[in-house]
DNA sequence: CACCAGGCCCTAT
DNA sequence: ATAGGGCATGGT
């Protein structure tokens, strides 16, 4: 596995910022809504998630928990039977541990205990809802790193990649970086990449 | 029509 | 430890 120097990652972050500007990227009005979105967005296009989010908009967590047709409300986000269960677990955690009390110290570990919350979901919530020093390593991140730097990371290298990134960037930069990467991958570094028009192709190892 | 999207869980090697 | 299948909708 080729070693990615810290300076290269910093440089990539700069280049992406030059192209896309600042991204207040997670579109949510509250920590609760970040949590809802993090569950609903699992392996699902954000477009489909938005409709589900809209139906939960403004509701208190306790009201969503007692809602009788929650599955129907989030149906558009897909996997809705699982996600109804997962969402209830997360909101229940929110109500019991966060809403009434002060912010817990290590949300990431507590979230990982919940059914339906894996590393990426936990890190998304910890970063965007509670501004902790972490970053989700999603498939976009792995894809971009592999193409741009010629590495061959896979999901099993999650902790290594996360560790590298949080060792380099501060919390605000991590929020920014994840948004930039996902924005870029949605537009250019797709599964079938659009290298012809890619704004950062010059330094990319693919360089098609 | 096939394939994909801001994963996770469970199971069989 | 790791790969593979299931989960489900809506857009291209």
Coordinates of C-alpha atoms (C1' of nucleotides) in Angstrom, one line a residue:
Chain A
X1 CA 0.0 0.0 0.0
X2 CA 1.6 3.3 -1.0
X3 CA 2.0 5.8 1.8
X4 CA 0.0 9.0 1.5
X5 CA 2.1 11.9 2.8
X6 CA 0.3 14.3 5.1
X7 CA 1.2 17.2 2.8
X8 CA -0.6 15.5 -0.1
X9 CA -3.8 15.3 1.9
X10 CA -3.6 18.9 3.0
X11 CA -3.0 19.8 -0.5
X12 CA -6.0 17.8 -1.7
X13 CA -8.2 19.5 0.9
X14 CA -7.0 22.9 -0.3
X15 CA -7.6 22.1 -4.0
X16 CA -11.1 20.8 -3.3
X17 CA -11.9 24.0 -1.2
X18 CA -10.7 26.1 -4.1
X19 CA -13.1 24.3 -6.4
X20 CA -16.2 23.9 -4.2
X21 CA -15.8 26.6 -1.6
X22 CA -17.0 26.1 2.0
X23 CA -19.6 23.4 2.5
X24 CA -21.9 23.5 5.5
X25 CA -22.6 20.2 4.1
X26 CA -24.9 18.3 6.4
X27 CA -28.3 19.8 5.8
X28 CA -30.1 19.6 9.1
X29 CA -31.6 22.0 11.5
X30 CA -30.7 20.2 14.7
X31 CA -28.6 17.4 16.2
X32 CA -31.8 15.3 16.2
X33 CA -32.3 15.8 12.5
X34 CA -28.7 14.9 11.8
X35 CA -29.3 11.6 13.6
X36 CA -32.4 10.9 11.7
X37 CA -30.7 11.6 8.4
X38 CA -27.7 9.5 9.3
X39 CA -29.9 6.4 9.6
X40 CA -32.1 7.2 6.7
X41 CA -29.2 7.9 4.4
X42 CA -27.6 4.4 4.7
X43 CA -27.0 3.1 1.2
X44 CA -29.7 5.4 -0.1
X45 CA -29.6 8.5 -2.3
X46 CA -30.1 11.7 -0.4
X47 CA -33.0 12.7 -2.7
X48 CA -35.0 9.8 -1.3
X49 CA -34.0 10.7 2.2
X50 CA -35.1 14.3 1.9
X51 CA -38.8 13.3 1.5
X52 CA -38.6 11.2 4.7
X53 CA -36.9 13.9 6.6
X54 CA -39.6 16.4 5.5
X55 CA -42.3 14.2 7.0
X56 CA -40.5 14.3 10.4
X57 CA -39.6 17.9 10.2
X58 CA -40.2 19.8 13.5
X59 CA -41.5 16.8 15.4
X60 CA -40.1 16.2 18.8
X61 CA -38.2 12.9 19.2
X62 CA -40.8 11.6 21.7
X63 CA -43.6 12.3 19.2
X64 CA -41.7 10.4 16.5
X65 CA -41.2 7.5 18.9
X66 CA -44.9 7.2 19.6
X67 CA -45.9 7.8 16.0
X68 CA -48.0 4.9 14.7
X69 CA -47.1 5.1 11.0
X70 CA -43.4 5.8 11.2
X71 CA -42.6 3.2 8.7
X72 CA -45.0 4.7 6.2
X73 CA -43.5 8.2 6.8
X74 CA -39.9 7.1 6.0
X75 CA -40.8 4.6 3.3
X76 CA -39.2 6.7 0.5
X77 CA -35.8 6.2 2.1
X78 CA -35.9 2.5 1.4
X79 CA -35.1 -0.4 3.8
X80 CA -37.9 1.2 5.8
X81 CA -38.6 -1.8 8.1
X82 CA -35.1 -1.9 9.3
X83 CA -34.7 1.8 9.4
X84 CA -37.8 2.3 11.5
X85 CA -36.3 0.0 14.1
X86 CA -32.9 1.7 13.9
X87 CA -34.4 5.1 14.0
X88 CA -36.3 4.3 17.1
X89 CA -33.2 3.1 18.8
X90 CA -31.3 6.2 17.9
X91 CA -34.1 8.6 18.9
X92 CA -34.6 6.7 22.1
X93 CA -30.9 7.2 22.9
X94 CA -31.3 10.9 22.0
X95 CA -34.2 11.3 24.4
X96 CA -32.7 9.4 27.3
X97 CA -29.1 10.5 27.1
X98 CA -28.9 13.8 25.3
X99 CA -32.1 15.8 25.1
X100 CA -32.4 16.2 28.9
X101 CA -28.8 16.0 30.0
X102 CA -25.7 17.7 29.0
X103 CA -23.7 16.4 26.0
X104 CA -22.0 13.1 26.7
X105 CA -18.3 12.9 26.4
X106 CA -17.9 10.0 24.0
X107 CA -20.9 9.8 21.8
X108 CA -19.1 7.7 19.2
X109 CA -18.7 4.7 21.4
X110 CA -22.2 4.9 22.8
X111 CA -23.7 5.2 19.3
X112 CA -21.8 2.2 18.1
X113 CA -23.7 0.1 20.7
X114 CA -27.0 0.9 19.0
X115 CA -28.5 -1.5 16.5
X116 CA -28.1 -0.2 13.0
X117 CA -25.4 2.2 13.9
X118 CA -22.0 1.2 12.4
X119 CA -18.8 3.1 12.2
X120 CA -19.8 5.5 9.5
X121 CA -23.2 6.4 10.9
X122 CA -21.6 6.9 14.4
X123 CA -18.9 9.1 13.0
X124 CA -21.3 11.1 10.9
X125 CA -23.5 11.8 14.0
X126 CA -20.5 12.5 16.3
X127 CA -19.0 14.9 13.8
X128 CA -22.1 16.8 12.4
X129 CA -24.5 16.6 15.4
X130 CA -22.0 16.9 18.2
X131 CA -18.9 18.4 16.6
X132 CA -16.5 15.8 17.9
X133 CA -13.1 15.3 16.4
X134 CA -13.8 12.4 14.0
X135 CA -14.8 11.7 10.4
X136 CA -16.9 9.1 8.6
X137 CA -15.0 7.1 6.0
X138 CA -17.6 6.4 3.4
X139 CA -17.3 4.7 0.1
X140 CA -16.7 8.0 -1.6
X141 CA -13.7 8.7 0.6
X142 CA -12.2 5.3 -0.1
X143 CA -12.9 5.7 -3.9
X144 CA -11.4 9.1 -4.1
X145 CA -8.2 8.2 -2.2
X146 CA -7.7 5.1 -4.2
X147 CA -8.0 6.9 -7.5
X148 CA -6.3 10.1 -6.6
X149 CA -3.3 8.5 -4.7
X150 CA -3.2 5.0 -6.3
X151 CA -3.9 3.2 -3.1
X152 CA -6.1 0.1 -2.8
X153 CA -8.0 0.7 0.4
X154 CA -11.2 -1.1 1.2
X155 CA -13.7 -1.0 4.0
X156 CA -11.5 -3.0 6.3
X157 CA -9.1 -0.1 6.3
X158 CA -11.6 2.2 7.9
X159 CA -9.8 2.8 11.2
X160 CA -6.5 3.4 9.4
X161 CA -7.9 6.0 7.1
X162 CA -9.9 7.7 9.9
X163 CA -6.9 7.7 12.1
X164 CA -4.7 9.3 9.5
X165 CA -7.3 12.0 8.7
X166 CA -8.1 13.0 12.3
X167 CA -4.3 13.1 13.0
X168 CA -4.0 15.8 10.3
X169 CA -7.1 17.9 10.4
X170 CA -8.9 19.7 13.1
X171 CA -12.6 19.2 13.8
X172 CA -13.8 22.0 11.5
X173 CA -11.6 20.9 8.7
X174 CA -12.9 17.3 9.0
X175 CA -16.5 18.6 8.6
X176 CA -15.4 20.5 5.6
X177 CA -13.3 17.7 4.1
X178 CA -16.0 15.1 4.2
X179 CA -18.4 17.5 2.6
X180 CA -15.9 18.3 -0.1
X181 CA -15.1 14.7 -0.9
X182 CA -18.8 13.7 -1.2
X183 CA -19.6 16.7 -3.3
X184 CA -16.8 16.0 -5.6
X185 CA -17.6 12.3 -5.9
X186 CA -21.2 13.0 -6.6
X187 CA -20.3 15.3 -9.4
X188 CA -17.1 13.8 -11.0
X189 CA -15.6 10.8 -9.2
X190 CA -18.6 8.7 -9.7
X191 CA -18.5 4.9 -10.0
X192 CA -17.9 5.6 -13.7
X193 CA -15.7 8.7 -13.3
X194 CA -16.0 11.8 -15.4
X195 CA -12.3 12.5 -15.7
X196 CA -12.5 14.6 -18.8
X197 CA -14.1 17.4 -16.9
X198 CA -12.7 16.7 -13.4
X199 CA -11.4 19.9 -11.8
X200 CA -8.6 18.1 -9.9
X201 CA -7.5 15.7 -12.6
X202 CA -4.0 17.2 -12.9
X203 CA -2.7 15.8 -9.6
X204 CA -4.8 12.6 -9.8
X205 CA -3.1 9.2 -10.3
X206 CA -5.8 8.1 -12.7
X207 CA -5.2 11.1 -14.9
X208 CA -7.2 9.7 -17.8
Chain B
dC1 C1' -34.7 -3.2 -18.6
dA2 C1' -30.5 -3.0 -15.3
dC3 C1' -28.0 -0.5 -12.1
dC4 C1' -27.2 2.7 -8.4
dA5 C1' -27.5 5.5 -4.0
dG6 C1' -24.0 9.5 1.9
dG7 C1' -24.5 1.0 5.3
dC8 C1' -25.5 -2.4 8.5
dC9 C1' -26.5 -7.1 10.1
dC10 C1' -26.1 -11.9 9.9
dT11 C1' -24.1 -16.0 8.2
dA12 C1' -20.8 -19.2 6.3
dT13 C1' -16.1 -19.9 5.4
Chain C
dA1 C1' -11.0 -11.9 10.1
dT2 C1' -13.4 -11.6 5.8
dA3 C1' -16.7 -12.1 1.8
dG4 C1' -21.5 -12.4 0.3
dG5 C1' -26.5 -11.9 0.6
dG6 C1' -30.6 -9.4 2.2
dC7 C1' -32.8 -5.3 3.1
dA8 C1' -36.4 -1.4 -0.5
dT9 C1' -37.3 2.9 -2.7
dG10 C1' -37.0 6.2 -6.5
dG11 C1' -34.0 8.1 -10.3
dT12 C1' -31.3 7.5 -14.6

